[in-house]
Coordinates of C-alpha atoms in Angstrom, one line a residue:
M13 CA -3.8 -19.9 4.9
S14 CA -2.4 -18.2 8.0
K15 CA 0.2 -19.1 10.6
T16 CA -0.9 -21.5 13.2
T17 CA 0.3 -20.6 16.7
A18 CA 0.0 -22.3 20.1
S19 CA -2.9 -20.0 20.9
D20 CA -4.5 -20.5 17.5
T21 CA -4.8 -24.2 18.1
G22 CA -5.8 -23.9 21.7
Q23 CA -2.6 -25.7 22.9
V24 CA -1.8 -23.4 25.8
P25 CA 1.4 -24.2 27.7
A26 CA 1.0 -26.2 30.9
E27 CA 2.0 -23.2 33.1
D28 CA -0.7 -21.1 31.4
Q29 CA -3.6 -23.6 31.5
D30 CA -5.4 -21.4 34.0
L31 CA -5.8 -18.7 31.3
G32 CA -8.7 -20.8 29.9
A33 CA -10.8 -19.1 27.2
A34 CA -8.9 -15.8 27.8
G35 CA -5.8 -17.2 26.1
S36 CA -7.4 -19.1 23.3
R37 CA -8.4 -18.3 19.7
L38 CA -7.0 -14.8 18.9
S39 CA -7.3 -15.6 15.2
T40 CA -9.5 -17.6 12.9
A41 CA -6.7 -20.0 11.6
P42 CA -8.0 -23.5 11.4
Q43 CA -7.0 -25.9 14.1
E44 CA -4.6 -28.6 13.1
E45 CA -4.8 -32.0 14.7
Q46 CA -1.8 -34.1 15.7
P47 CA -0.4 -36.1 12.8
H48 CA -2.0 -39.5 12.6
L49 CA -3.1 -41.9 9.9
P50 CA -6.6 -41.2 8.6
A51 CA -9.4 -43.7 9.5
L52 CA -9.8 -46.5 7.1
G53 CA -12.4 -46.1 4.5
V54 CA -13.4 -43.6 1.8
V55 CA -14.7 -41.0 4.2
G56 CA -11.5 -41.0 6.2
W57 CA -9.3 -40.6 3.1
V58 CA -11.6 -37.8 1.8
R59 CA -11.4 -35.9 5.0
W60 CA -7.7 -36.3 5.2
F61 CA -7.2 -35.1 1.6
W62 CA -9.5 -32.1 2.3
R63 CA -7.5 -31.1 5.3
Q64 CA -4.3 -31.2 3.4
L65 CA -5.7 -29.3 0.4
T66 CA -7.0 -26.5 2.6
S67 CA -3.8 -26.2 4.6
M68 CA -1.4 -23.3 4.3
R69 CA 1.6 -25.4 3.2
V70 CA -0.4 -27.0 0.3
A71 CA -1.7 -23.6 -0.8
L72 CA 1.9 -22.2 -0.8
L73 CA 3.0 -25.2 -2.8
L74 CA 0.3 -24.6 -5.3
L75 CA 1.2 -21.0 -5.6
L76 CA 4.8 -22.0 -6.2
L77 CA 3.8 -24.6 -8.8
L78 CA 1.6 -22.0 -10.6
S79 CA 4.5 -19.6 -10.8
L80 CA 6.8 -22.4 -12.2
A81 CA 4.1 -23.5 -14.6
A82 CA 3.9 -20.0 -16.1
I83 CA 7.6 -20.0 -17.1
P84 CA 7.2 -22.2 -20.2
G85 CA 4.5 -19.9 -21.4
S86 CA 7.0 -17.0 -21.3
V87 CA 9.9 -18.9 -22.9
I88 CA 8.3 -21.2 -25.5
P89 CA 6.2 -19.6 -28.3
Q90 CA 2.5 -20.0 -27.7
T91 CA -0.1 -20.9 -30.4
G92 CA -2.6 -18.4 -29.1
I93 CA 0.0 -15.5 -29.2
D94 CA 2.0 -16.1 -32.3
A95 CA 1.2 -19.1 -34.5
L96 CA 4.0 -18.2 -37.0
K97 CA 6.7 -18.5 -34.3
V98 CA 5.3 -21.8 -33.3
A99 CA 5.4 -23.1 -36.9
D100 CA 9.0 -21.8 -37.2
F101 CA 9.9 -23.6 -33.9
R102 CA 8.5 -26.8 -35.3
Q103 CA 10.6 -26.6 -38.4
R104 CA 13.8 -25.8 -36.5
H105 CA 13.3 -28.3 -33.7
T106 CA 11.9 -31.5 -35.2
T107 CA 12.8 -33.6 -32.1
L108 CA 11.6 -31.2 -29.4
A109 CA 8.4 -30.2 -31.1
P110 CA 6.5 -33.6 -30.7
I111 CA 7.5 -33.7 -27.1
Y112 CA 6.3 -30.2 -26.5
D113 CA 3.0 -31.1 -28.2
K114 CA 2.4 -34.0 -25.9
L115 CA 3.2 -31.9 -22.8
G116 CA 1.0 -29.0 -24.1
L117 CA 3.9 -26.6 -23.9
F118 CA 2.7 -24.7 -27.0
H119 CA -0.5 -23.8 -25.2
V120 CA 0.5 -23.8 -21.6
Y121 CA -2.3 -21.6 -20.2
S122 CA -5.0 -23.8 -21.6
S123 CA -3.3 -27.1 -20.9
V124 CA -4.8 -29.7 -18.6
W125 CA -2.0 -29.7 -16.0
F126 CA -1.9 -25.8 -15.7
S127 CA -5.7 -25.8 -15.4
A128 CA -5.5 -28.5 -12.7
I129 CA -3.0 -26.4 -10.6
Y130 CA -5.2 -23.3 -11.1
I131 CA -8.4 -25.1 -10.0
L132 CA -6.7 -26.8 -7.0
L133 CA -5.4 -23.4 -5.8
F134 CA -8.9 -22.0 -6.2
V135 CA -10.5 -24.8 -4.2
S136 CA -7.8 -24.5 -1.5
L137 CA -8.4 -20.8 -1.0
I138 CA -12.2 -21.3 -0.8
G139 CA -11.8 -24.2 1.6
C140 CA -9.6 -22.0 3.8
I141 CA -11.8 -18.9 3.7
V142 CA -15.3 -20.3 4.2
P143 CA -14.7 -21.9 7.7
R144 CA -12.6 -18.9 8.8
T145 CA -15.3 -16.5 7.8
W146 CA -17.9 -18.2 9.9
Q147 CA -15.5 -18.3 12.8
F148 CA -14.8 -14.6 12.5
V149 CA -18.5 -13.8 12.3
G150 CA -19.0 -15.9 15.4
Q151 CA -16.3 -13.9 17.2
L152 CA -17.8 -10.6 16.2
R153 CA -21.2 -11.7 17.5
G154 CA -19.7 -12.9 20.8
R155 CA -18.1 -11.1 23.6
P156 CA -14.5 -10.9 24.8
P157 CA -13.8 -13.8 27.2
A158 CA -13.8 -13.2 30.9
A159 CA -10.6 -12.5 32.8
P160 CA -8.5 -15.5 33.8
R161 CA -8.1 -16.4 37.4
R162 CA -4.5 -15.2 37.7
L163 CA -3.8 -12.1 35.6
T164 CA -0.1 -12.2 36.8
R165 CA 0.5 -15.0 34.2
L166 CA -0.2 -12.7 31.3
P167 CA 2.7 -11.0 29.4
A168 CA 1.7 -7.4 30.4
Y169 CA 0.5 -6.8 33.9
T170 CA 0.2 -3.9 36.4
T171 CA -1.6 -3.4 39.7
W172 CA -2.3 -0.8 42.4
R173 CA -4.6 -0.2 45.4
S174 CA -7.3 2.5 45.2
E175 CA -9.8 4.1 47.6
A176 CA -12.4 4.0 44.9
D177 CA -15.1 1.4 45.1
P178 CA -14.6 -1.7 42.8
E179 CA -17.8 -0.9 41.0
Q180 CA -16.6 2.7 40.3
V181 CA -13.3 1.4 39.0
R182 CA -15.0 -1.1 36.7
E183 CA -17.4 1.6 35.4
A184 CA -14.4 3.9 34.8
A185 CA -12.5 1.2 33.1
L186 CA -15.4 0.3 30.9
A187 CA -15.9 3.9 29.8
L188 CA -12.2 4.3 29.1
L189 CA -11.8 1.2 27.1
K190 CA -14.9 1.9 25.0
K191 CA -13.5 5.4 24.4
R192 CA -10.3 3.8 23.1
R193 CA -12.5 1.7 20.6
F194 CA -12.2 -1.6 22.5
R195 CA -15.2 -3.9 22.5
A196 CA -15.7 -4.2 26.3
H197 CA -18.2 -5.5 28.8
V198 CA -18.3 -6.3 32.5
A199 CA -17.8 -10.0 33.3
G200 CA -18.0 -10.8 37.0
D201 CA -15.5 -8.7 39.0
A202 CA -13.6 -7.6 35.9
V203 CA -13.9 -5.7 32.7
A204 CA -13.0 -7.7 29.5
A205 CA -12.1 -5.8 26.3
E206 CA -10.7 -6.8 22.9
K207 CA -9.4 -4.8 20.0
G208 CA -7.8 -5.4 16.6
Y209 CA -10.5 -7.3 14.8
L210 CA -9.4 -5.6 11.6
R211 CA -6.4 -7.8 11.6
E212 CA -8.5 -10.9 10.9
A213 CA -10.8 -9.0 8.6
G214 CA -7.7 -7.9 6.6
N215 CA -6.5 -11.5 6.5
L216 CA -9.9 -12.7 5.1
V217 CA -10.0 -9.8 2.7
F218 CA -6.6 -10.7 1.4
H219 CA -7.6 -14.3 0.7
I220 CA -10.9 -13.3 -0.8
A221 CA -9.1 -10.8 -3.0
L222 CA -6.8 -13.6 -4.3
I223 CA -9.9 -15.5 -5.3
V224 CA -11.4 -12.5 -7.1
M225 CA -8.1 -12.0 -9.0
L226 CA -7.9 -15.7 -10.0
V227 CA -11.5 -15.5 -11.3
A228 CA -10.9 -12.3 -13.1
F229 CA -7.7 -13.5 -14.7
A230 CA -9.4 -16.8 -15.8
W231 CA -12.4 -14.9 -17.1
G232 CA -10.1 -12.5 -19.0
Q233 CA -8.1 -15.3 -20.6
L234 CA -11.1 -17.2 -21.7
Y235 CA -13.0 -14.3 -23.2
K236 CA -10.2 -11.9 -24.3
S237 CA -9.6 -10.8 -27.8
E238 CA -6.8 -8.8 -29.4
G239 CA -6.3 -7.7 -33.0
N240 CA -4.1 -5.4 -35.0
K241 CA -4.8 -3.2 -37.9
L242 CA -2.6 -1.0 -40.1
I243 CA -4.6 2.0 -41.5
V244 CA -3.2 4.4 -44.1
Q245 CA -4.2 8.0 -43.8
G246 CA -7.7 8.3 -45.2
G247 CA -8.5 4.6 -44.7
G248 CA -11.0 3.1 -42.3
F249 CA -11.7 0.0 -40.2
S250 CA -14.9 -1.9 -39.1
N251 CA -14.7 -4.1 -36.1
T252 CA -15.2 -7.5 -37.8
L253 CA -12.8 -10.4 -37.9
T254 CA -12.2 -10.1 -41.6
Q255 CA -10.9 -6.5 -41.2
Y256 CA -8.0 -7.4 -38.9
D257 CA -4.4 -8.0 -40.1
D258 CA -4.0 -10.5 -37.3
F259 CA -6.3 -11.6 -34.5
K260 CA -6.1 -13.9 -31.4
S261 CA -8.7 -14.6 -28.7
G262 CA -9.6 -16.8 -25.7
N263 CA -11.1 -20.3 -26.0
L264 CA -14.6 -19.1 -25.2
F265 CA -14.6 -16.0 -27.3
S266 CA -17.1 -15.7 -30.2
Q267 CA -17.5 -13.2 -33.0
D268 CA -20.7 -12.0 -31.4
D269 CA -18.6 -10.6 -28.5
L270 CA -17.1 -8.0 -30.8
D271 CA -18.3 -4.4 -30.0
P272 CA -20.0 -2.9 -33.2
F273 CA -18.0 0.2 -34.2
S274 CA -16.0 1.6 -37.0
F275 CA -13.5 4.5 -37.4
R276 CA -11.5 6.3 -40.0
L277 CA -7.9 7.7 -39.8
N278 CA -8.0 11.3 -40.8
K279 CA -4.5 12.3 -40.0
F280 CA -1.4 11.1 -38.1
T281 CA 0.7 13.8 -36.4
G282 CA 4.2 13.0 -35.2
T283 CA 6.8 15.6 -34.2
Y284 CA 10.4 14.8 -33.0
E285 CA 13.3 16.4 -31.1
L286 CA 15.5 18.1 -33.7
T287 CA 18.7 18.5 -31.6
G288 CA 20.5 17.3 -28.5
P289 CA 21.0 13.8 -27.2
N290 CA 17.3 13.0 -27.6
R291 CA 17.3 13.9 -31.3
G292 CA 14.7 11.9 -33.1
T293 CA 12.7 11.1 -30.0
P294 CA 9.0 11.5 -30.6
R295 CA 7.4 14.6 -28.9
T296 CA 3.9 14.3 -30.4
Y297 CA 2.4 10.9 -31.4
E298 CA -1.3 11.0 -32.1
A299 CA -4.0 10.0 -34.5
D300 CA -7.0 12.1 -35.4
V301 CA -9.9 9.7 -36.1
T302 CA -13.6 9.8 -36.8
Y303 CA -15.6 7.0 -35.2
S304 CA -19.2 5.8 -34.9
V305 CA -20.8 3.1 -32.7
G306 CA -23.2 0.7 -34.2
A307 CA -24.5 0.5 -37.8
Y308 CA -26.2 3.9 -37.6
G309 CA -24.3 5.6 -34.9
K310 CA -23.5 9.4 -35.1
E311 CA -20.0 10.2 -36.2
Q312 CA -17.7 11.6 -33.6
R313 CA -14.2 12.9 -33.8
T314 CA -11.4 12.3 -31.3
T315 CA -7.7 12.0 -30.9
I316 CA -6.0 8.7 -29.9
K317 CA -2.6 9.1 -28.3
V318 CA -0.1 6.7 -26.8
N319 CA -1.5 5.2 -23.6
E320 CA -4.7 7.2 -24.2
P321 CA -6.9 4.7 -26.1
L322 CA -10.3 5.2 -27.5
E323 CA -12.8 3.2 -25.3
I324 CA -15.9 1.9 -27.0
G325 CA -17.9 -0.6 -24.9
D326 CA -15.6 -3.2 -23.6
S327 CA -13.0 -2.5 -26.4
K328 CA -10.0 -0.2 -26.2
V329 CA -8.3 1.1 -29.4
Y330 CA -4.6 1.7 -28.8
L331 CA -2.2 3.6 -31.1
V332 CA 0.8 1.3 -31.2
S333 CA 2.9 2.0 -34.3
H334 CA 3.5 4.4 -37.2
G335 CA 5.2 4.4 -40.6
Y336 CA 5.0 5.6 -44.1
A337 CA 3.3 4.5 -47.3
P338 CA 4.8 5.7 -50.6
V339 CA 2.2 6.6 -53.3
I340 CA 3.0 4.8 -56.5
T341 CA 1.7 4.9 -60.1
V342 CA 2.6 2.0 -62.4
R343 CA 2.1 2.0 -66.1
D344 CA 2.6 -1.0 -68.5
A345 CA 4.4 -1.2 -71.7
R346 CA 1.5 0.5 -73.6
G347 CA 1.3 3.3 -71.1
K348 CA -1.8 2.0 -69.5
I349 CA -2.1 2.7 -65.8
V350 CA -2.3 -0.5 -63.8
M351 CA -1.8 1.0 -60.4
N352 CA -3.1 4.5 -59.9
K353 CA -1.6 6.5 -57.0
E354 CA -1.8 3.6 -54.6
A355 CA -0.3 4.0 -51.1
V356 CA 1.8 1.0 -50.2
P357 CA 2.6 0.6 -46.5
L358 CA 6.2 -0.3 -45.7
L359 CA 7.4 -1.5 -42.3
P360 CA 9.9 0.4 -40.2
L361 CA 13.3 -1.2 -39.5
D362 CA 14.8 1.2 -37.0
G363 CA 14.0 4.2 -34.8
N364 CA 14.5 6.7 -37.7
V365 CA 11.7 4.8 -39.7
T366 CA 14.0 3.3 -42.3
S367 CA 11.4 1.1 -44.0
S368 CA 11.2 -1.8 -46.3
G369 CA 8.5 -3.9 -48.0
A370 CA 7.2 -5.0 -51.4
I371 CA 5.1 -3.4 -54.2
K372 CA 3.1 -6.0 -56.1
V373 CA 1.2 -5.4 -59.4
M374 CA -0.9 -8.5 -59.7
D375 CA -3.5 -7.7 -62.3
G376 CA -3.8 -5.7 -65.6
Y377 CA -0.1 -5.6 -66.5
R378 CA 1.2 -6.5 -70.0
N379 CA 4.8 -6.5 -71.0
A380 CA 6.3 -5.2 -74.2
K381 CA 5.2 -8.4 -76.1
G382 CA 1.6 -7.9 -74.9
E383 CA 1.8 -10.9 -72.6
K384 CA 0.2 -10.9 -69.1
E385 CA 2.7 -10.8 -66.4
Q386 CA 3.0 -9.6 -62.8
L387 CA 5.4 -7.0 -61.4
G388 CA 7.2 -7.0 -58.1
F389 CA 9.4 -4.3 -56.5
Q390 CA 11.6 -4.7 -53.5
A391 CA 11.2 -1.3 -51.9
F392 CA 13.3 0.6 -49.4
F393 CA 12.1 4.0 -48.1
L394 CA 14.1 6.7 -46.2
P395 CA 12.0 9.6 -44.8
T396 CA 15.3 11.6 -44.5
Y397 CA 17.9 10.6 -47.0
G398 CA 21.5 11.7 -46.2
G399 CA 22.4 12.4 -49.9
K400 CA 24.5 10.7 -52.5
G401 CA 27.2 8.4 -51.0
S402 CA 25.4 8.0 -47.7
T403 CA 24.2 4.7 -46.3
M404 CA 20.7 3.4 -47.0
L405 CA 19.5 4.4 -43.6
S406 CA 17.3 7.3 -42.7
A407 CA 19.0 10.1 -40.7
F408 CA 15.7 11.3 -39.1
P409 CA 12.2 9.9 -38.6
A410 CA 10.3 12.9 -40.1
L411 CA 9.8 13.5 -43.8
L412 CA 12.7 16.0 -44.4
N413 CA 14.2 14.4 -47.6
P414 CA 12.2 11.3 -48.6
M415 CA 13.7 8.8 -51.0
L416 CA 12.4 5.6 -52.4
A417 CA 14.7 2.8 -53.7
L418 CA 13.3 0.1 -55.9
N419 CA 14.6 -3.2 -57.2
A420 CA 12.5 -4.5 -60.1
Y421 CA 11.2 -8.0 -61.0
H422 CA 8.7 -9.5 -63.4
G423 CA 7.1 -12.9 -63.8
D424 CA 4.8 -14.8 -61.3
L425 CA 4.3 -13.5 -57.8
G426 CA 2.8 -16.7 -56.6
V427 CA -0.3 -15.1 -55.3
D428 CA -2.6 -17.3 -57.4
S429 CA -1.3 -20.6 -55.9
G430 CA -3.6 -20.4 -52.9
V431 CA -0.7 -20.4 -50.5
P432 CA -0.9 -17.3 -48.2
Q433 CA 2.1 -15.0 -48.2
S434 CA 3.1 -11.8 -46.6
V435 CA 2.2 -8.5 -48.3
Y436 CA 5.5 -7.1 -47.2
Q437 CA 7.7 -9.7 -48.9
L438 CA 8.3 -10.9 -52.4
N439 CA 8.3 -14.6 -53.3
K440 CA 11.1 -14.6 -55.9
K441 CA 10.9 -18.3 -56.9
K442 CA 9.1 -17.5 -60.1
L443 CA 10.3 -14.0 -60.6
T444 CA 12.9 -12.7 -63.0
E445 CA 15.1 -9.7 -62.4
F446 CA 15.0 -6.8 -64.7
K447 CA 18.6 -6.2 -66.0
D448 CA 20.3 -2.8 -66.5
S449 CA 22.9 -2.1 -69.2
K450 CA 25.6 -3.9 -67.2
G451 CA 23.6 -7.1 -66.8
E452 CA 22.9 -6.5 -63.1
L453 CA 19.7 -6.2 -61.1
F454 CA 17.9 -3.0 -62.3
K455 CA 17.4 -0.6 -59.4
Q456 CA 16.9 3.1 -58.9
Q457 CA 16.5 5.7 -56.3
L458 CA 13.6 8.1 -56.7
K459 CA 12.6 11.4 -55.1
I460 CA 9.0 12.5 -55.1
G461 CA 7.8 13.2 -58.6
E462 CA 10.5 11.1 -60.3
T463 CA 9.8 8.1 -62.6
M464 CA 11.7 4.9 -63.1
T465 CA 11.5 3.6 -66.7
L466 CA 11.7 -0.2 -66.9
P467 CA 14.2 -1.8 -69.3
G468 CA 13.0 -2.8 -72.8
G469 CA 10.0 -0.6 -72.7
A470 CA 8.3 -2.8 -70.1
G471 CA 6.6 0.2 -68.4
S472 CA 7.3 2.8 -65.7
V473 CA 7.0 3.5 -62.0
T474 CA 6.3 7.0 -60.7
F475 CA 6.9 8.1 -57.1
E476 CA 3.9 10.4 -56.5
G477 CA 4.2 11.2 -52.8
V478 CA 4.0 9.8 -49.3
K479 CA 1.2 9.1 -46.9
E480 CA 1.5 8.2 -43.3
W481 CA 0.0 5.1 -41.7
A482 CA -0.8 4.2 -38.1
G483 CA -1.0 0.8 -36.4
F484 CA -3.9 0.2 -34.0
Q485 CA -4.5 -2.6 -31.5
V486 CA -8.0 -3.3 -30.5
T487 CA -8.2 -5.2 -27.2
R488 CA -11.0 -6.6 -25.2
Q489 CA -10.0 -7.8 -21.7
P490 CA -13.1 -8.6 -19.6
G491 CA -12.4 -8.9 -15.9
S492 CA -9.6 -6.4 -15.9
G493 CA -11.6 -4.1 -13.6
W494 CA -12.3 -6.8 -11.1
A495 CA -8.6 -7.9 -11.2
L496 CA -7.6 -4.3 -10.3
V497 CA -10.2 -4.2 -7.5
G498 CA -8.8 -7.5 -6.2
A499 CA -5.2 -6.3 -6.3
V500 CA -6.0 -3.2 -4.4
A501 CA -8.1 -5.1 -1.9
A502 CA -5.3 -7.7 -1.5
I503 CA -2.7 -4.9 -0.7
L504 CA -5.1 -3.2 1.8
G505 CA -6.0 -6.6 3.4
L506 CA -2.3 -7.6 3.7
A507 CA -1.4 -4.3 5.2
A508 CA -4.1 -4.7 7.8
S509 CA -3.0 -8.2 8.7
L510 CA 0.6 -7.1 9.1
F511 CA 0.3 -3.8 10.9
I512 CA -2.8 -4.3 13.1
Q513 CA -2.4 -6.4 16.2
R514 CA -5.3 -8.1 17.9
R515 CA -5.1 -7.8 21.7
R516 CA -7.2 -8.3 24.8
V517 CA -7.2 -6.2 28.1
W518 CA -8.7 -7.1 31.4
V519 CA -9.3 -4.8 34.4
R520 CA -10.2 -6.5 37.7
A521 CA -11.2 -4.5 40.7
V522 CA -11.9 -6.3 44.0
T523 CA -11.9 -5.4 47.7
G524 CA -8.8 -6.6 49.5
D525 CA -8.5 -8.2 52.9
D526 CA -7.8 -4.7 54.4
G527 CA -10.9 -3.2 52.8
V528 CA -9.0 -1.3 50.1
T529 CA -9.8 -1.9 46.4
V530 CA -7.1 -3.8 44.5
V531 CA -7.0 -2.9 40.8
E532 CA -5.3 -5.3 38.4
M533 CA -4.8 -4.7 34.7
A534 CA -3.3 -7.2 32.2
G535 CA -3.0 -7.5 28.4
L536 CA -2.6 -10.3 25.9
G537 CA -1.7 -10.0 22.2
R538 CA -1.7 -12.5 19.4
S539 CA 2.0 -12.4 19.1
E540 CA 4.9 -11.0 21.1
S541 CA 5.0 -7.3 20.7
A542 CA 6.0 -4.2 22.6
K543 CA 2.8 -2.6 21.7
V544 CA 0.7 -4.5 24.3
P545 CA 2.7 -3.4 27.4
E546 CA 3.0 0.1 26.0
E547 CA -0.7 0.4 25.4
L548 CA -1.5 -1.2 28.8
G549 CA 0.8 1.4 30.4
D550 CA -1.1 4.2 28.7
L551 CA -4.4 2.8 29.8
A552 CA -3.2 2.2 33.3
A553 CA -2.1 5.9 33.5
L554 CA -5.5 7.1 32.4
L555 CA -7.4 4.8 34.7
Y556 CA -5.1 5.7 37.6
D557 CA -6.2 9.3 37.2
R558 CA -9.8 8.3 37.6
A559 CA -9.1 5.8 40.4
P560 CA -6.0 7.2 42.2
G561 CA -3.9 5.1 44.5
A562 CA -4.7 4.7 48.2
P563 CA -2.3 5.7 51.0
D564 CA 0.1 2.9 52.0
A565 CA -0.5 1.9 55.5
G566 CA 3.2 1.2 56.0
D567 CA 4.3 4.8 55.2
D568 CA 4.7 7.4 58.0
G569 CA 3.0 10.0 55.8
P570 CA 0.3 9.9 53.2
G571 CA 1.4 8.4 49.9
A572 CA -0.1 6.9 46.8
D573 CA 0.3 3.4 45.7
T574 CA 1.0 3.4 42.0
P575 CA 0.3 0.8 39.2
D576 CA 2.7 -2.1 39.1
A577 CA 4.4 -1.2 42.4
A578 CA 3.7 -4.7 43.7
A579 CA 4.4 -6.5 40.5
S580 CA 7.7 -4.7 39.5
G581 CA 9.0 -4.0 43.0
D582 CA 9.2 -0.2 42.4
A583 CA 8.9 2.1 45.3
P584 CA 5.5 3.7 46.0
G585 CA 5.1 7.3 44.9
D586 CA 6.3 7.0 41.3
D587 CA 4.0 9.1 39.2
D588 CA 4.5 7.3 35.9
P589 CA 2.3 4.2 35.9
S590 CA 2.8 3.6 32.2
S591 CA 6.5 2.8 32.7
R592 CA 5.7 -0.2 34.9
A593 CA 3.9 -2.7 32.7
S594 CA 5.5 -6.0 33.7
V595 CA 6.6 -8.0 30.7
P596 CA 7.8 -11.6 31.2
A597 CA 10.5 -13.2 29.1
E598 CA 8.0 -15.1 26.9
G599 CA 4.8 -13.9 25.2
A600 CA 1.3 -15.4 25.5
E601 CA 1.8 -17.3 22.2
Q602 CA 4.6 -19.5 21.0
K603 CA 4.9 -20.1 17.3

């Protein structure tokens, strides 16, 4: 899954054929053969298919397909996330729903076609990484290739004549290159060195990290679980399926995977900005809880805040919502208490916690005639009521002036039919409105301590007070730690592959025809870059200090030949050898 260049595939240009091994394989990218039809037979087709699957273009195509395949999962309601929305979609789209069912669009991430793309991408990455890893290990165990016959063909080149012996020059060059963290050795009449192996290591780390992330995400999706629970102040929760208000999980999740723990909500604390443009914005939002791990675990007390969950085993308990639960006492026509100071949670409608819900009296109630009936109240709660004549919207989220408004009904709530219904809504099909003196729906606004007397002596409802509730989300996401490690490793590996350049340097020192040592230095990078000639110039300057130039026989007085004087045509005597690294118009590689 990396770029294939001319040097990667060993296709050296004709004019550079004499570079030999020196100009080949500066990366571990797989070699691509010339396009041709595969050999007839099963083996030929399998080999051809495997080459295509592990190629960069197919891997990129699979990544694109995976991204496109995830779009329906974000747009269309998913069964595993919200079954109620899926049911509602089926009712509203009777034509599209059957088509979506056949295409698996209501469960995209567990569909056959999404899994096929995912698995093919996984196999493609593995098929790309394994051979490249072995090639890279082989390169690490080997030595940099010997110098080519003509160093002048390389993109960065410099030369000078020195009075030092060739062996002394080679020893000085070997020590210098090793000091600059090159892998170097003497090969014949030259020193061969190479640097930048971390580029290929980073490339491999990046691809391996992608596999780790794919495995971690798949593992998390298959074994994940997520449940929500609303708890009124003083109430508790045990981590079992029956305790959740709603629960969803991965395909391979089982009830035994739930961590055994329980906790109790002691108090919820919420404070808000009183003035200014941020009036009503929460400043403190925390739940004081007492929890224990296991059936006989010791009780411990802690505080759960927003984005600071309680962690128990592999489970995390998040504080996700807050609201109010009016405390109600209901009496029947005979004065018998049928609901005794029960806190009924209501759901917030806006940022100021204007809340609505239903109060249901299902058992024990008898009307004025002594007949068994059920009571239902449509409830609206305002933690801060603006006063008479104001709208039915809370002016502030805190309990400054609480008010409860009730609409009263009697009859059959429909809870005995066996059909599940929301605890926050009234099924009014079999309910009858209580009427006031004007023949309209009987309703009343109550402050704490006030009582609403039902018409015809049917009973009464007393608003006793308010408790706060907190909504908790218990999540279990295995593999998230590995996904984080993979993401960090992928970033580091990508940075290494982008910013580190692999390059080779050769230093040849031989005795010339006139008995003076001729020093040649050349460099080759994996791609065209100004870094190779600059680095070669720096190395040449340092080596020149250890093997200074010899006097030029053509000069009247003593002088020093300097690096690259012959290659660049500069006059002898220039003291800056690093400025004369000769760079041809084209680099060693052609993409």
